[in-house]
Coordinates of C-alpha atoms and ligand atoms in Angstrom, one line a residue:
M255 CA -52.4 -14.4 40.8
S256 CA -49.9 -12.9 38.4
V257 CA -46.9 -11.6 40.4
A258 CA -43.8 -9.9 38.9
V259 CA -40.6 -9.2 40.8
Y260 CA -38.8 -6.0 39.7
P261 CA -35.2 -6.5 40.9
G262 CA -32.6 -3.8 40.8
S263 CA -30.2 -1.7 42.8
F264 CA -32.3 1.5 42.7
D265 CA -29.5 3.6 44.0
P266 CA -31.5 5.8 44.0
I267 CA -34.9 5.2 42.4
T268 CA -35.5 7.5 39.4
N269 CA -38.5 8.7 37.4
G270 CA -37.4 6.0 34.8
H271 CA -37.8 3.3 37.4
V272 CA -41.2 4.7 38.6
D273 CA -42.4 4.6 35.0
V274 CA -41.4 0.9 34.6
I275 CA -43.2 0.1 37.9
K276 CA -46.4 1.9 36.8
R277 CA -46.4 0.0 33.5
G278 CA -45.7 -3.3 35.3
A279 CA -48.6 -2.6 37.7
K280 CA -51.0 -2.3 34.7
V281 CA -50.0 -5.7 33.4
F282 CA -49.5 -7.8 36.7
E283 CA -51.8 -8.2 39.6
K284 CA -48.9 -7.6 42.0
V285 CA -45.4 -6.1 41.5
V286 CA -42.7 -6.6 44.1
I287 CA -39.8 -4.2 43.9
A288 CA -36.8 -6.2 45.1
V289 CA -33.9 -4.0 46.2
G290 CA -30.5 -5.8 46.0
D291 CA -26.9 -5.0 45.8
N292 CA -25.2 -5.2 42.4
P293 CA -21.7 -6.4 43.0
A294 CA -20.5 -4.4 40.0
K295 CA -21.8 -1.1 41.5
K296 CA -20.8 0.6 44.7
A297 CA -23.9 1.9 46.3
L298 CA -24.3 5.4 47.6
F299 CA -27.4 4.7 49.7
T300 CA -27.7 1.7 52.1
K301 CA -30.2 -1.0 51.1
D302 CA -32.5 0.2 54.0
E303 CA -32.3 3.8 52.8
R304 CA -33.2 2.7 49.3
V305 CA -36.2 0.5 50.5
E306 CA -37.4 3.4 52.6
M307 CA -37.2 5.9 49.7
I308 CA -39.0 3.6 47.3
R309 CA -41.8 2.9 49.9
E310 CA -42.4 6.7 50.1
V311 CA -42.5 7.0 46.3
V312 CA -44.9 4.1 45.6
R313 CA -47.1 4.6 48.6
S314 CA -50.2 5.3 46.5
L315 CA -49.8 2.3 44.3
R316 CA -51.9 -0.4 46.1
T317 CA -50.6 -3.4 44.2
V318 CA -46.9 -2.6 44.6
E319 CA -44.7 -3.9 47.4
V320 CA -41.1 -3.1 48.3
D321 CA -38.6 -5.6 49.8
A322 CA -34.9 -6.2 50.1
F323 CA -33.2 -9.3 48.9
D324 CA -29.8 -11.1 48.8
G325 CA -28.7 -13.9 46.6
L326 CA -30.0 -15.1 43.3
V327 CA -33.0 -13.3 41.9
V328 CA -34.6 -16.5 40.7
D329 CA -34.5 -17.9 44.3
Y330 CA -36.2 -14.7 45.5
V331 CA -38.8 -14.9 42.8
R332 CA -39.7 -18.5 43.9
R333 CA -40.0 -17.4 47.5
Q334 CA -42.4 -14.8 46.4
K335 CA -44.4 -17.3 44.4
A336 CA -43.9 -15.0 41.4
Q337 CA -43.7 -16.1 37.8
V338 CA -42.0 -13.1 36.2
I339 CA -38.9 -11.0 36.5
L340 CA -39.7 -7.4 35.3
R341 CA -36.9 -5.3 33.9
G342 CA -36.7 -2.0 32.0
I343 CA -34.9 -1.3 28.8
R344 CA -33.7 2.1 27.8
T345 CA -31.3 1.9 24.9
I346 CA -29.5 -0.6 22.7
S347 CA -26.7 -0.5 25.3
D348 CA -29.0 -1.9 28.0
F349 CA -30.0 -4.7 25.6
E350 CA -26.9 -6.8 25.7
Y351 CA -26.6 -6.8 29.5
E352 CA -30.3 -7.5 30.0
Y353 CA -30.2 -10.3 27.3
Q354 CA -27.3 -12.1 29.0
M355 CA -28.9 -11.8 32.4
A356 CA -32.3 -13.0 31.2
L357 CA -30.8 -16.0 29.5
T358 CA -28.6 -16.8 32.5
N359 CA -31.6 -16.6 34.8
R360 CA -33.5 -18.9 32.4
T361 CA -30.8 -21.6 32.7
F362 CA -31.3 -21.4 36.5
A363 CA -35.1 -21.4 36.3
G364 CA -36.7 -22.2 33.0
D365 CA -40.2 -21.6 34.4
I366 CA -39.6 -18.0 35.2
E367 CA -40.0 -15.5 32.4
T368 CA -38.2 -12.1 32.1
V369 CA -40.5 -9.5 30.8
F370 CA -39.2 -6.1 29.5
V371 CA -40.9 -2.8 29.6
M372 CA -39.8 0.3 27.8
A373 CA -40.1 3.5 29.8
H374 CA -41.5 6.6 28.2
E375 CA -38.9 8.1 25.9
E376 CA -38.7 11.1 28.2
Y377 CA -36.8 8.9 30.6
S378 CA -34.8 6.9 28.0
F379 CA -31.5 8.5 29.1
V380 CA -32.2 8.7 32.9
S381 CA -29.8 6.6 35.0
S382 CA -29.1 6.5 38.7
R383 CA -25.4 6.7 37.9
F384 CA -25.4 9.9 35.9
I385 CA -27.9 11.5 38.3
K386 CA -25.4 10.8 41.2
E387 CA -22.5 12.1 39.2
A388 CA -24.3 15.3 38.3
A389 CA -25.7 15.8 41.8
S390 CA -22.3 15.4 43.4
M391 CA -21.1 18.3 41.3
G392 CA -24.1 20.5 42.2
G393 CA -26.2 19.8 39.0
D394 CA -29.9 20.3 39.1
V395 CA -31.4 16.8 38.8
S396 CA -34.9 17.6 40.0
S397 CA -36.6 16.6 36.7
F398 CA -35.2 13.1 36.9
L399 CA -36.2 12.1 40.4
P400 CA -39.2 12.0 42.7
R401 CA -39.1 15.0 45.0
E402 CA -38.4 13.1 48.2
V403 CA -35.5 11.3 46.6
E404 CA -34.0 14.5 45.3
K405 CA -34.1 15.9 48.9
R406 CA -32.3 12.8 50.2
L407 CA -29.7 13.0 47.4
K408 CA -29.0 16.6 48.2
A409 CA -28.6 15.9 51.9
K410 CA -26.2 13.0 51.1
F411 CA -23.9 15.4 49.1
K412 CA -24.1 18.1 51.7
K413 CA -22.5 15.8 54.3
Ligands
ADP65 P1 -29.3 -3.1 38.3 O1 -28.1 -2.7 39.1 O2 -29.8 -4.4 38.6 O3 -29.1 -2.8 36.8 P2 -30.8 -0.6 38.3 O4 -31.5 0.0 39.4 O5 -29.7 0.1 37.7 O6 -30.4 -2.0 38.8 O7 -31.9 -1.0 37.2 C1 -33.0 -1.8 37.4 C2 -33.7 -2.0 36.1 O8 -34.4 -0.8 35.7 C3 -32.9 -2.4 34.9 O9 -33.6 -3.3 34.1 C4 -32.7 -1.1 34.2 O10 -32.5 -1.3 32.8 C5 -34.0 -0.5 34.4 N1 -34.0 1.0 34.3 C6 -33.3 1.9 35.0 N2 -33.5 3.1 34.6 C7 -34.4 3.0 33.6 C8 -35.1 4.0 32.7 N3 -34.8 5.3 32.8 N4 -35.9 3.6 31.8 C9 -36.2 2.2 31.7 N5 -35.6 1.3 32.5 C10 -34.8 1.7 33.4

């Protein structure tokens, strides 16, 4: 069975992430969304909140699962008996970071391939970071997020 793990911080999940997940689900028999903490980014939502939100968003996708993980992605991929790390690329600026990460992961686990998917150009500029910044200042981010996520984000900034 072809299984891909889509790791990320998903803080929160955006329409760009959802597009990557749907494209991955067309190619692989199973996609496991693995929610982790990126040490370079301070999370707004807890890991549990992020997992819960993603579960709501992908509920109708039968071959997609959501899980939390710690540690090295390649170790998690092995535990899942998966062969592929799925990542999304937006712009050239994503490329360098993704390239370094893919090759680093390859030195840890030469048998695991990183596969990149390009989201629809409509989402090419959508990032969790800018959505959070805009939402914190009262901007309307409804076109970038699933509805349930937008509600949670609004509630977060009301507090
Ligand atoms: P990380 O902290 O690991 O980068 P992110 O949640 O920011 O986690 O991103 C997870 C993956 O999804 C990355 O490969 C990122 O490039 C990709 N991604 C995020 N937003 C988009 C988008 N709008 N279009 C395509 N890929 C995206």
